[in-house]
Coordinates of C-alpha atoms and ligand atoms in Angstrom, one line a residue:
Chain A
M1 CA 7.8 -19.1 10.3
T2 CA 5.5 -16.4 12.9
P3 CA 6.5 -13.4 13.0
A4 CA 7.4 -12.1 16.3
Y5 CA 5.1 -9.2 16.2
F6 CA 2.0 -8.9 13.8
E7 CA -1.5 -8.1 13.9
Y8 CA -4.4 -8.3 11.8
Q9 CA -8.1 -7.2 11.2
N10 CA -10.9 -7.0 9.2
A11 CA -14.4 -5.8 10.5
V12 CA -16.0 -6.3 7.7
K13 CA -19.2 -8.1 7.5
I14 CA -19.7 -9.9 3.9
L15 CA -22.7 -10.4 2.4
C16 CA -22.4 -13.1 -0.6
G17 CA -24.1 -15.1 -2.9
Q18 CA -28.3 -15.9 -3.6
N19 CA -29.8 -12.2 -3.5
A20 CA -26.9 -10.6 -1.1
L21 CA -27.8 -6.9 -3.2
D22 CA -31.2 -7.4 -1.5
R23 CA -30.0 -7.4 2.1
I24 CA -28.5 -4.0 1.4
P25 CA -31.6 -1.8 2.4
D26 CA -32.2 -4.2 5.4
E27 CA -28.3 -3.6 6.2
L28 CA -28.8 0.2 6.2
R29 CA -31.9 -0.3 8.2
Q30 CA -29.3 -2.2 11.1
W31 CA -27.7 1.2 10.9
G32 CA -29.9 3.2 11.5
A33 CA -29.7 5.2 8.2
S34 CA -32.3 5.9 5.7
R35 CA -31.0 8.4 3.3
P36 CA -28.1 6.8 0.8
M37 CA -25.8 8.3 -1.4
V38 CA -25.5 5.8 -4.3
L39 CA -21.8 6.3 -5.5
T40 CA -20.7 5.1 -8.8
D41 CA -19.9 5.7 -12.5
A42 CA -21.3 6.6 -16.2
V43 CA -20.2 3.0 -17.3
L44 CA -22.0 1.0 -14.9
M45 CA -24.9 3.2 -15.1
K46 CA -25.1 2.9 -18.8
L47 CA -25.1 -1.1 -18.3
G48 CA -28.0 -0.8 -15.9
L49 CA -25.8 -2.4 -12.9
A50 CA -25.9 0.9 -10.2
E51 CA -30.0 0.9 -11.6
L52 CA -30.2 -2.4 -10.2
V53 CA -29.0 -1.8 -7.0
V54 CA -30.6 1.5 -6.5
D55 CA -34.3 -0.4 -7.7
L56 CA -33.5 -2.7 -4.9
I57 CA -33.0 -0.3 -2.7
R58 CA -35.8 2.2 -3.8
A59 CA -38.2 -1.1 -3.9
E60 CA -37.3 -2.1 -0.2
G61 CA -38.7 1.2 1.6
C62 CA -34.6 2.8 1.0
P63 CA -34.4 5.2 -1.6
P64 CA -31.3 7.2 -2.3
A65 CA -31.5 10.3 -1.4
S66 CA -28.5 11.1 -3.9
I67 CA -27.7 9.2 -7.4
F68 CA -23.6 10.4 -7.8
T69 CA -22.4 8.3 -11.0
D70 CA -19.7 10.7 -11.8
I71 CA -16.5 8.9 -10.7
P72 CA -13.8 9.4 -13.5
V73 CA -12.3 6.3 -14.5
D74 CA -8.9 7.4 -12.3
S75 CA -10.9 9.2 -9.8
S76 CA -8.9 12.1 -6.9
L77 CA -9.0 14.0 -4.1
G78 CA -10.8 16.5 -5.8
V79 CA -13.2 14.5 -6.7
V80 CA -13.3 13.1 -3.0
N81 CA -13.8 16.7 -1.7
R82 CA -16.5 17.4 -4.4
V83 CA -18.3 14.2 -4.1
A84 CA -18.5 15.0 0.0
A85 CA -19.8 18.4 -0.5
V86 CA -22.5 17.2 -2.2
F87 CA -23.7 14.4 0.7
R88 CA -23.8 17.3 2.6
E89 CA -25.8 18.9 0.5
H90 CA -28.5 16.2 0.4
N91 CA -28.3 15.5 3.4
C92 CA -27.4 11.8 3.2
D93 CA -26.5 10.0 6.1
S94 CA -24.7 6.3 4.4
I95 CA -22.6 5.5 1.3
I96 CA -23.3 3.0 -1.2
A97 CA -20.1 2.0 -3.6
V98 CA -21.6 0.3 -6.7
G99 CA -18.2 0.6 -8.6
G100 CA -14.9 -1.1 -9.4
G101 CA -11.2 0.1 -7.3
S102 CA -11.8 3.8 -8.7
V103 CA -15.3 4.2 -6.9
I104 CA -14.5 1.7 -4.2
D105 CA -11.2 4.0 -3.1
S106 CA -13.3 7.5 -3.7
A107 CA -16.3 6.3 -2.0
K108 CA -13.6 5.1 1.2
G109 CA -11.8 8.8 0.5
V110 CA -15.7 10.8 1.1
R111 CA -16.5 8.2 4.2
L112 CA -13.1 9.6 5.8
V113 CA -13.8 13.2 4.7
L114 CA -16.8 12.8 6.4
S115 CA -16.3 11.4 9.3
Q116 CA -13.7 13.1 10.5
E117 CA -15.4 16.2 9.4
T118 CA -13.1 18.1 7.1
D119 CA -13.2 19.4 3.9
D120 CA -10.2 18.1 2.7
I121 CA -9.0 14.4 2.5
L122 CA -5.6 15.7 2.1
S123 CA -5.1 16.9 5.7
L124 CA -5.9 13.2 7.2
S125 CA -2.7 11.6 4.6
G126 CA -0.9 9.1 6.9
V127 CA -0.8 5.7 8.5
E128 CA -3.0 4.9 10.8
N129 CA -3.6 8.2 12.2
I130 CA -6.4 9.2 12.0
S131 CA -9.1 8.3 15.3
A132 CA -12.8 6.0 14.0
G133 CA -14.7 9.8 14.2
R134 CA -17.8 10.0 13.6
H135 CA -19.3 6.3 11.8
V136 CA -20.9 7.0 8.9
P137 CA -22.6 3.8 7.6
F138 CA -21.1 2.1 4.4
I139 CA -21.9 -0.5 1.9
V140 CA -19.3 -1.7 -1.1
V141 CA -21.1 -3.1 -4.0
P142 CA -18.0 -4.4 -6.0
T143 CA -18.5 -4.8 -10.1
T144 CA -14.9 -6.5 -10.5
A145 CA -13.6 -9.6 -8.7
G146 CA -10.1 -7.9 -8.5
T147 CA -9.8 -5.1 -6.3
G148 CA -10.5 -6.3 -3.0
S149 CA -11.1 -3.3 -2.0
E150 CA -14.5 -4.4 -0.5
C151 CA -12.4 -5.2 2.5
T152 CA -9.3 -3.3 3.0
G153 CA -7.9 -0.7 5.2
V154 CA -6.8 1.2 2.3
A155 CA -7.6 3.9 -0.1
V156 CA -5.7 4.7 -3.1
I157 CA -6.5 8.2 -4.5
R158 CA -4.5 10.3 -7.1
N159 CA -2.6 13.4 -6.2
E160 CA -3.8 15.2 -9.5
A161 CA -1.5 18.6 -8.8
Q162 CA 1.6 16.1 -8.4
G163 CA 0.4 13.4 -10.4
V164 CA 0.9 10.5 -7.8
K165 CA -1.3 7.8 -6.6
M166 CA -1.8 8.7 -2.5
E167 CA -2.4 5.4 0.1
F168 CA -4.9 6.3 3.0
L169 CA -4.3 3.4 6.0
S170 CA -6.6 3.1 8.7
P171 CA -8.9 0.1 10.1
F172 CA -11.8 3.4 9.5
V173 CA -11.3 2.8 5.9
E174 CA -12.7 -0.1 6.0
P175 CA -16.5 -0.9 4.2
D176 CA -19.1 -1.7 7.2
A177 CA -20.5 -4.6 4.5
A178 CA -19.3 -5.6 1.7
V179 CA -22.0 -7.3 -1.0
L180 CA -20.7 -10.2 -3.2
D181 CA -23.8 -11.0 -5.6
A182 CA -23.0 -12.6 -9.0
R183 CA -25.4 -10.5 -11.1
M184 CA -22.5 -7.5 -10.7
T185 CA -19.8 -9.6 -12.5
L186 CA -22.3 -11.0 -14.8
K187 CA -21.5 -8.1 -17.7
L188 CA -17.3 -7.5 -17.3
P189 CA -15.5 -8.2 -20.7
A190 CA -13.0 -11.0 -21.0
R191 CA -10.7 -8.9 -20.9
A192 CA -11.6 -7.3 -18.3
T193 CA -12.7 -10.7 -16.2
A194 CA -8.8 -11.5 -16.9
S195 CA -6.8 -8.7 -15.4
T196 CA -9.3 -8.0 -13.0
G197 CA -8.5 -11.5 -11.7
I198 CA -5.3 -11.0 -12.3
D199 CA -5.2 -8.0 -9.6
A200 CA -6.5 -10.3 -7.7
L201 CA -4.0 -13.2 -8.1
C202 CA -1.7 -10.0 -7.3
H203 CA -2.7 -9.4 -4.0
A204 CA -2.6 -13.0 -3.1
I205 CA 1.1 -13.2 -3.5
E206 CA 2.4 -10.0 -2.8
A207 CA 0.8 -10.6 0.6
A208 CA 1.4 -13.7 0.9
S209 CA 5.5 -13.4 -0.2
C210 CA 6.0 -9.7 1.4
L211 CA 8.1 -8.8 5.0
Q212 CA 5.1 -7.9 6.4
K213 CA 3.4 -11.6 5.6
N214 CA 1.9 -13.3 8.9
P215 CA 0.3 -16.9 9.2
L216 CA -3.5 -15.1 8.6
S217 CA -2.8 -13.5 5.6
D218 CA -1.5 -16.4 4.3
A219 CA -4.2 -18.8 5.0
H220 CA -6.1 -16.1 2.8
A221 CA -4.2 -15.5 0.4
T222 CA -3.7 -19.1 -0.4
A223 CA -7.4 -19.7 -0.2
A224 CA -7.4 -17.3 -2.9
I225 CA -4.8 -18.1 -5.5
S226 CA -6.4 -22.1 -5.2
L227 CA -9.8 -20.0 -6.4
I228 CA -8.7 -17.8 -9.1
F229 CA -6.2 -21.5 -10.2
Q230 CA -10.1 -22.9 -10.0
N231 CA -11.8 -20.2 -11.6
L232 CA -10.2 -17.5 -13.6
L233 CA -9.4 -19.2 -16.9
H234 CA -13.4 -20.8 -17.2
V235 CA -14.9 -17.8 -16.0
V236 CA -12.9 -15.6 -19.1
Q237 CA -14.3 -18.6 -21.4
H238 CA -17.5 -19.3 -19.7
P239 CA -18.9 -15.2 -18.9
S240 CA -22.3 -16.1 -17.8
D241 CA -21.5 -19.1 -15.6
S242 CA -22.8 -17.3 -12.1
A243 CA -20.8 -19.7 -9.6
A244 CA -17.8 -19.6 -11.6
R245 CA -18.1 -15.6 -11.2
L246 CA -18.9 -15.9 -7.3
Q247 CA -16.4 -17.8 -6.8
M248 CA -14.1 -15.0 -8.5
A249 CA -15.9 -12.4 -6.2
L250 CA -14.8 -14.3 -2.8
A251 CA -11.6 -15.0 -4.2
A252 CA -11.0 -11.0 -4.6
T253 CA -12.4 -10.5 -1.4
L254 CA -9.9 -13.1 0.3
A255 CA -7.3 -11.9 -1.3
G256 CA -8.8 -8.1 0.1
I257 CA -8.3 -9.0 3.4
A258 CA -5.2 -10.8 2.9
F259 CA -3.4 -7.9 1.6
S260 CA -4.7 -5.9 3.8
N261 CA -3.3 -7.8 6.5
S262 CA 0.3 -7.7 4.8
M263 CA 0.6 -5.2 2.4
V264 CA 1.7 -5.6 -1.4
G265 CA 5.3 -5.3 -2.4
G266 CA 7.2 -4.2 -5.9
V267 CA 4.5 -4.8 -8.2
H268 CA 2.0 -2.5 -6.8
A269 CA 4.8 0.5 -5.8
I270 CA 5.5 0.6 -9.9
G271 CA 1.6 -0.2 -10.4
H272 CA 0.9 2.7 -8.8
A273 CA 3.5 5.4 -10.2
L274 CA 2.8 4.0 -13.7
G275 CA -0.8 5.2 -12.9
G276 CA -0.1 8.3 -11.4
V277 CA 2.2 9.3 -13.9
C278 CA 0.5 8.2 -17.3
H279 CA -2.6 7.0 -16.3
V280 CA -3.2 3.8 -17.1
P281 CA -5.4 0.9 -15.8
H282 CA -4.8 -1.0 -12.2
A283 CA -5.0 -4.1 -13.1
D284 CA -3.6 -3.9 -16.4
V285 CA -0.2 -3.0 -15.0
M286 CA -0.4 -5.4 -12.7
A287 CA -0.8 -8.2 -15.1
I288 CA 2.0 -6.6 -16.9
L289 CA 4.6 -6.1 -14.3
L290 CA 3.8 -9.8 -12.0
P291 CA 5.5 -12.1 -14.0
H292 CA 8.3 -9.8 -13.9
V293 CA 8.4 -8.8 -10.4
M294 CA 8.7 -12.3 -9.4
H295 CA 11.0 -13.4 -10.9
F296 CA 13.0 -10.0 -10.0
N297 CA 12.6 -11.3 -6.5
L298 CA 12.4 -15.0 -6.5
P299 CA 15.7 -15.0 -4.9
R300 CA 14.5 -13.6 -1.6
A301 CA 11.1 -15.2 -2.2
R302 CA 12.0 -18.9 -2.7
D303 CA 9.8 -20.4 0.2
S304 CA 7.4 -18.2 -0.1
Y305 CA 6.7 -18.9 -4.0
A306 CA 7.5 -22.9 -3.0
S307 CA 4.6 -22.5 -0.7
L308 CA 2.3 -21.5 -3.2
L309 CA 2.6 -24.0 -5.9
P310 CA 0.4 -26.5 -4.6
H311 CA -2.6 -23.3 -4.9
M312 CA -1.6 -22.6 -8.1
I313 CA -1.5 -25.6 -10.3
G314 CA -2.9 -28.1 -7.8
M315 CA -2.1 -30.7 -5.5
D316 CA -1.4 -33.6 -7.4
A317 CA 0.4 -31.5 -10.5
A318 CA 2.3 -29.5 -7.9
S319 CA 4.0 -32.9 -6.0
S320 CA 5.5 -33.8 -9.3
V321 CA 7.6 -30.5 -8.7
P322 CA 11.5 -31.4 -7.4
E323 CA 10.8 -29.1 -4.3
E324 CA 14.0 -27.4 -5.0
E325 CA 12.4 -25.7 -8.4
R326 CA 8.6 -25.4 -6.8
A327 CA 9.2 -21.5 -6.6
Q328 CA 11.1 -20.7 -10.1
A329 CA 7.7 -23.4 -11.2
M330 CA 5.2 -20.8 -9.4
V331 CA 6.8 -18.1 -11.5
N332 CA 6.6 -19.6 -14.8
A333 CA 2.6 -21.2 -13.9
V334 CA 2.1 -16.8 -13.4
S335 CA 3.4 -16.4 -16.7
H336 CA 1.6 -19.1 -18.2
L337 CA -1.4 -17.7 -17.3
T338 CA -0.8 -14.2 -18.4
E339 CA 0.1 -15.6 -21.8
H340 CA -3.2 -18.0 -21.8
L341 CA -4.9 -15.2 -20.9
H342 CA -4.0 -13.0 -23.7
R343 CA -4.7 -15.2 -26.5
L344 CA -7.8 -16.0 -24.5
A345 CA -9.1 -12.4 -24.2
G346 CA -6.2 -10.1 -25.2
L347 CA -5.1 -9.7 -22.0
H348 CA -1.9 -7.2 -22.5
L349 CA 1.8 -8.3 -21.4
R350 CA 3.6 -4.7 -22.2
L351 CA 3.9 -1.6 -21.4
S352 CA 4.0 -0.2 -24.5
D353 CA 0.9 -2.3 -25.8
L354 CA -1.1 0.2 -22.6
G355 CA 0.6 3.1 -24.3
V356 CA 3.3 3.9 -22.0
K357 CA 6.3 5.8 -23.4
E358 CA 9.7 5.2 -22.6
E359 CA 9.8 9.3 -21.8
D360 CA 7.9 8.5 -18.5
M361 CA 9.7 5.9 -17.3
E362 CA 12.5 7.9 -15.3
R363 CA 9.3 9.6 -13.8
V364 CA 7.8 6.2 -12.5
A365 CA 11.0 4.8 -11.4
E366 CA 11.1 8.3 -9.2
T367 CA 7.6 8.0 -7.8
A368 CA 8.0 4.4 -7.4
L369 CA 11.1 4.8 -4.7
N370 CA 8.5 7.0 -2.9
D371 CA 5.8 4.6 -2.9
G372 CA 4.8 2.8 0.5
A373 CA 4.4 -0.5 -0.7
L374 CA 8.0 -0.5 -1.5
I375 CA 9.6 -0.9 2.1
V376 CA 7.8 -4.6 2.4
N377 CA 9.1 -5.9 -0.6
P378 CA 11.1 -8.9 -0.3
V379 CA 14.4 -7.2 -2.5
A380 CA 15.2 -3.5 -2.3
L381 CA 14.2 -1.7 -5.4
D382 CA 16.2 1.3 -6.2
R383 CA 16.0 3.4 -9.3
E384 CA 18.3 1.4 -11.3
R385 CA 16.4 -1.6 -10.4
V386 CA 12.6 -0.2 -11.0
L387 CA 14.0 1.7 -14.9
D388 CA 15.5 -2.6 -15.2
L389 CA 11.7 -3.9 -14.8
L390 CA 10.2 -1.0 -16.5
H391 CA 12.6 -1.8 -19.3
R392 CA 11.6 -5.7 -19.0
A393 CA 8.4 -5.4 -18.9
Y394 CA 8.3 -2.6 -22.0
Chain T
M1 CA 14.8 2.4 35.9
K2 CA 14.4 0.4 33.1
R3 CA 13.0 3.0 31.0
I4 CA 14.3 5.4 31.7
L5 CA 17.1 3.7 30.7
Q6 CA 15.4 2.7 27.5
K7 CA 14.7 6.5 27.3
L8 CA 18.3 7.9 27.9
I9 CA 19.3 5.4 25.1
V10 CA 16.7 6.1 22.2
A11 CA 17.5 9.7 23.5
A12 CA 21.4 9.0 22.6
A13 CA 20.7 7.3 19.5
L14 CA 17.6 9.9 18.2
R15 CA 21.0 12.2 18.7
L16 CA 23.7 10.0 17.4
V17 CA 21.3 9.4 13.9
H18 CA 20.7 13.2 13.0
A19 CA 24.3 13.9 14.0
A20 CA 24.8 11.0 11.3
L21 CA 22.7 12.5 8.8
V22 CA 24.7 15.8 8.6
E23 CA 27.9 14.3 8.0
L24 CA 26.7 11.8 5.2
C25 CA 25.3 15.3 3.6
K26 CA 28.5 16.4 2.9
L27 CA 30.7 12.8 2.8
D28 CA 28.2 10.9 1.1
P29 CA 26.8 11.4 -2.5
Y30 CA 23.7 9.0 -2.2
V31 CA 22.9 11.1 0.8
H32 CA 23.6 14.3 -0.3
A33 CA 21.5 13.9 -3.3
Q34 CA 18.6 12.4 -1.4
F35 CA 18.5 15.2 1.0
C36 CA 19.1 17.8 -2.6
S37 CA 15.9 15.7 -3.6
L38 CA 13.6 17.2 -0.5
P39 CA 12.1 20.7 -1.0
N40 CA 13.8 23.2 1.5
G41 CA 11.9 23.3 4.6
T42 CA 10.9 19.6 4.7
S43 CA 10.7 18.9 8.4
Y44 CA 10.4 15.9 9.9
S45 CA 9.1 14.8 14.0
I46 CA 9.5 11.8 15.4
Y47 CA 8.4 10.8 18.9
T48 CA 8.9 8.1 20.9
G49 CA 6.3 7.1 23.2
H50 CA 4.4 9.0 25.7
G51 CA 6.9 11.4 28.3
A52 CA 10.3 9.8 25.3
P53 CA 12.7 11.6 23.5
V54 CA 11.2 13.5 20.2
L55 CA 13.8 14.1 17.6
H56 CA 12.7 17.9 15.0
V57 CA 14.5 18.2 12.5
R58 CA 14.4 21.0 8.8
W59 CA 16.1 20.4 5.8
D60 CA 17.2 24.4 4.9
G61 CA 18.2 23.5 1.8
Q62 CA 22.0 23.7 3.1
K63 CA 21.8 21.4 6.5
L64 CA 19.6 18.8 8.4
L65 CA 18.9 21.4 11.4
R66 CA 17.9 19.8 14.8
L67 CA 15.2 22.0 16.7
K68 CA 14.9 22.6 20.1
E69 CA 11.0 22.7 19.7
V70 CA 8.2 23.3 16.9
R71 CA 5.7 25.7 16.7
E72 CA 4.4 23.7 14.0
R73 CA 3.1 20.8 12.7
A74 CA 6.0 19.0 10.9
T75 CA 5.8 18.1 7.3
C76 CA 5.8 14.3 8.8
E77 CA 5.3 12.9 11.9
L78 CA 6.6 10.0 12.8
H79 CA 4.4 8.2 16.1
L80 CA 6.3 5.3 17.5
K81 CA 3.6 3.5 19.6
S82 CA 5.5 2.8 22.6
L83 CA 8.4 2.9 23.5
A84 CA 9.2 -0.9 23.7
D85 CA 8.9 -0.6 20.3
S86 CA 11.7 3.0 19.7
F87 CA 14.1 1.3 21.0
L88 CA 14.0 -2.3 19.6
M89 CA 13.7 0.3 16.7
F90 CA 16.9 2.5 17.4
T91 CA 19.0 0.1 19.2
G92 CA 19.1 -1.9 15.7
Q93 CA 17.1 -4.9 16.7
I94 CA 14.7 -4.2 14.5
G95 CA 15.4 -2.1 11.0
L96 CA 12.4 0.4 9.9
A97 CA 11.0 -2.1 7.2
Q98 CA 10.4 -4.2 10.2
G99 CA 8.9 -1.4 12.2
Y100 CA 6.2 -0.3 9.6
A101 CA 5.2 -4.6 9.1
R102 CA 4.7 -4.2 13.4
H103 CA 2.8 -1.3 12.9
A104 CA 5.1 -0.1 15.4
F105 CA 4.1 3.6 14.4
S106 CA 1.6 5.4 13.5
M107 CA 2.5 8.4 10.4
Q108 CA 1.2 11.9 10.0
G109 CA 1.8 13.2 6.1
E110 CA 2.5 11.9 3.3
I111 CA 3.6 8.4 2.4
A112 CA 6.4 9.9 0.5
D113 CA 8.2 11.1 2.9
V114 CA 8.6 8.3 5.4
M115 CA 10.0 7.0 2.0
R116 CA 12.2 9.9 1.7
L117 CA 13.6 9.1 5.1
A118 CA 13.1 5.3 4.7
R119 CA 16.2 5.6 2.8
L120 CA 18.1 8.1 4.9
V121 CA 18.1 6.5 7.6
N122 CA 18.7 3.0 6.2
R123 CA 21.5 4.1 4.4
A124 CA 23.2 5.9 8.0
E125 CA 21.9 2.5 9.6
A126 CA 24.3 0.7 7.2
Y127 CA 27.4 3.0 8.2
L128 CA 26.3 2.7 12.0
F129 CA 25.9 -0.6 12.8
P130 CA 28.2 -3.1 12.4
S131 CA 27.8 -5.8 9.1
F132 CA 25.8 -8.5 11.0
L133 CA 23.5 -6.0 12.5
S134 CA 22.8 -4.1 9.0
R135 CA 22.5 -7.6 7.4
R136 CA 19.5 -8.3 9.8
I137 CA 17.7 -5.2 9.2
L138 CA 18.8 -4.1 6.4
P139 CA 16.6 -5.8 3.1
E140 CA 20.1 -5.6 1.4
L141 CA 23.6 -4.0 2.1
P142 CA 24.8 -1.0 0.2
S143 CA 28.2 -0.3 -1.0
L144 CA 29.3 2.6 0.8
P145 CA 31.8 5.0 -0.7
V146 CA 33.0 6.3 2.5
P147 CA 34.5 3.6 5.0
S148 CA 32.2 3.8 8.4
L149 CA 35.3 5.1 10.4
R150 CA 35.8 8.4 8.5
L151 CA 32.1 8.8 9.4
Y152 CA 33.0 8.0 13.1
G153 CA 36.0 10.1 13.0
H154 CA 33.5 13.0 11.7
L155 CA 31.0 11.9 14.4
I156 CA 33.5 12.6 17.4
F157 CA 34.3 15.9 16.5
G158 CA 31.3 17.0 15.7
F159 CA 30.0 16.2 19.0
L160 CA 33.3 17.2 20.9
T161 CA 33.0 20.8 18.9
R162 CA 29.0 21.0 19.7
S163 CA 28.2 20.9 16.0
Y164 CA 25.3 19.3 16.1
S165 CA 22.9 21.3 19.0
Ligands
LIG401 FE1 -3.8 -4.1 -7.4

C-alpha cells in the first residue's frame, strides 16, 4: 500500500563496472577539484587497494594533496574532527573515501564538518537539521559489498565518550559519486564477503518491512534481494568471479538507496548498540541478529516478508509455497542462508562467538532503546524484548 | 480562518501533553522512571510551524517545567515542518512514528533524546486518546497502571488550580 506521504532522494551519481575507478579524476575535474584528500585505513593500504586508486588518479594528473590512512575499524567523532583539521592544513579541496563502512561514514562526517565550516561534528547532530553549506566534492569507493553507505544520507559514527553510535541524517551527507569497481572487492576474504553480503540483505529486508517503507524503497530493496540471492553463495565459493563481485556491489548500493529512503529497524538498532558498547563488527552482528529479529517481527511484517520471498528464493520455488506460509518461509530462507554461509565461510551465528559478554547485555538493551532505527520497527521493542532477543542470539 | 483554528488546537494540545506528562510523572512509575533517567536540566523545544505555537520544557530533576521563553538552545529541538503536519500529529491523526516516517519534523540534538521524548509522548497519548485512536497511531497499546479517567481527574484539578503555567 502506498503511504499517505513519503519522500525519496538519491542524488548520488553511480559509476559502475569496467574501469570505473579510472573515471575518478574526470569526476573531480567536473566538480572543479584538483587537490583531493584520500581517506582509507591501514589494512586497505597494505592490500594495495588504496594504492591502486592513488596511482590511478596520479596517472590522470590529479595527485592527492593528502592521504590519511589511519581511520580505525570503529571510527569516532574525534577521528572525524582530526581528519577535517588535516584536510584544512593541506589545503585539500575534495574527498575520496576508499574503504568499508567505517571509512565511508568517517568521510561523510569530515565532509559535513568542512561544508558546515565548523570544528566539531557533534554540533551537527540531528535529523535534516542542516542546510547545504559549502560544497566539498566527495567521491566514495566502497571496498566491501555490504554497507551501502556510498548511497545513503546517514552517517553512523561512534561517540567515544558516551559509548554509543550516533546517527547524522541529512541529504547533504550523501556523496556526489559512488564508484563500483569489482577490483575493490576481489580480495575480500570469504567470511567478510559473507557477513557484508548479509548486511546488505539486512538493509533490504528492514527497508522493505519497516514503517517507513514506500514503493520506491521497495523497488530498490527487492532488486537488491534478487541480486544477493543470485550471487552471494556463488561469490563466497568463487571469490575471483569479477562479474558476480560487481553484482554484489550493485546489490549493496541498491539496498543502501532503499534504506536511505525508508530507514532500517530493530536489527540495526540493536546492532548499533552492540557496536557502541562491545565494539563488535557491524556486519557480523547483522548476520547473527537478522533471523532472530525477523522471527520476532513476523506477526506485524507478514505481508512484507511474504512479498519478499520470490526475490529471496526465486519465483518458481516461492510459487510452490502456500500463500499463508510465505512469510515464515522468508524467515526460514534467511536462517538457512546464514547457516549455509556459516558452513562455507565460518560466518558467526552467535553473539558469544564475537566475544560479547552477558554482563554487557543490560547496557546494550538500554542503548538500543535510544537508537533512531527503533522508531520504525514494525513491532514495538522495549527493554525486556531487546534483552530476550539478545539472549536468543547469544 | 482554518490556520487560526489549527493554531489554537495545536496550542491547546501542547499544553495538554505537557500537563499530562507532569501528572503521569506522579501517577505512572514507568513515566517517572523515564524522567529520572534524564540528566537534570534536559530541555526540549517543540516548534509547530511558522508563527505557530511553541512549547519549551525543562526537566529540573523533580518536575517538567514549562518555560515561557528560552535564552539558549534546548538540549533537543523538534521543528515540525508545517502547521498542517503539527495539526495531524497533535490531533492524533498520525503518531510520532508516522510523523518520523513522513519526514514531518527535523531535529537538532541527539537522536537518543528524541527517542526518550518519543517514549514519553507515546505513553501520554495512550492515556489521553480513546483506545481506537491510540491503536491506530501507536505501534502497540501499553498496559497502563492507572485508568485514563484518573489522569483526566488530575488534569482538570491541575488546570483549575493553574498548576501547569
Ligand atoms: Fe548495516
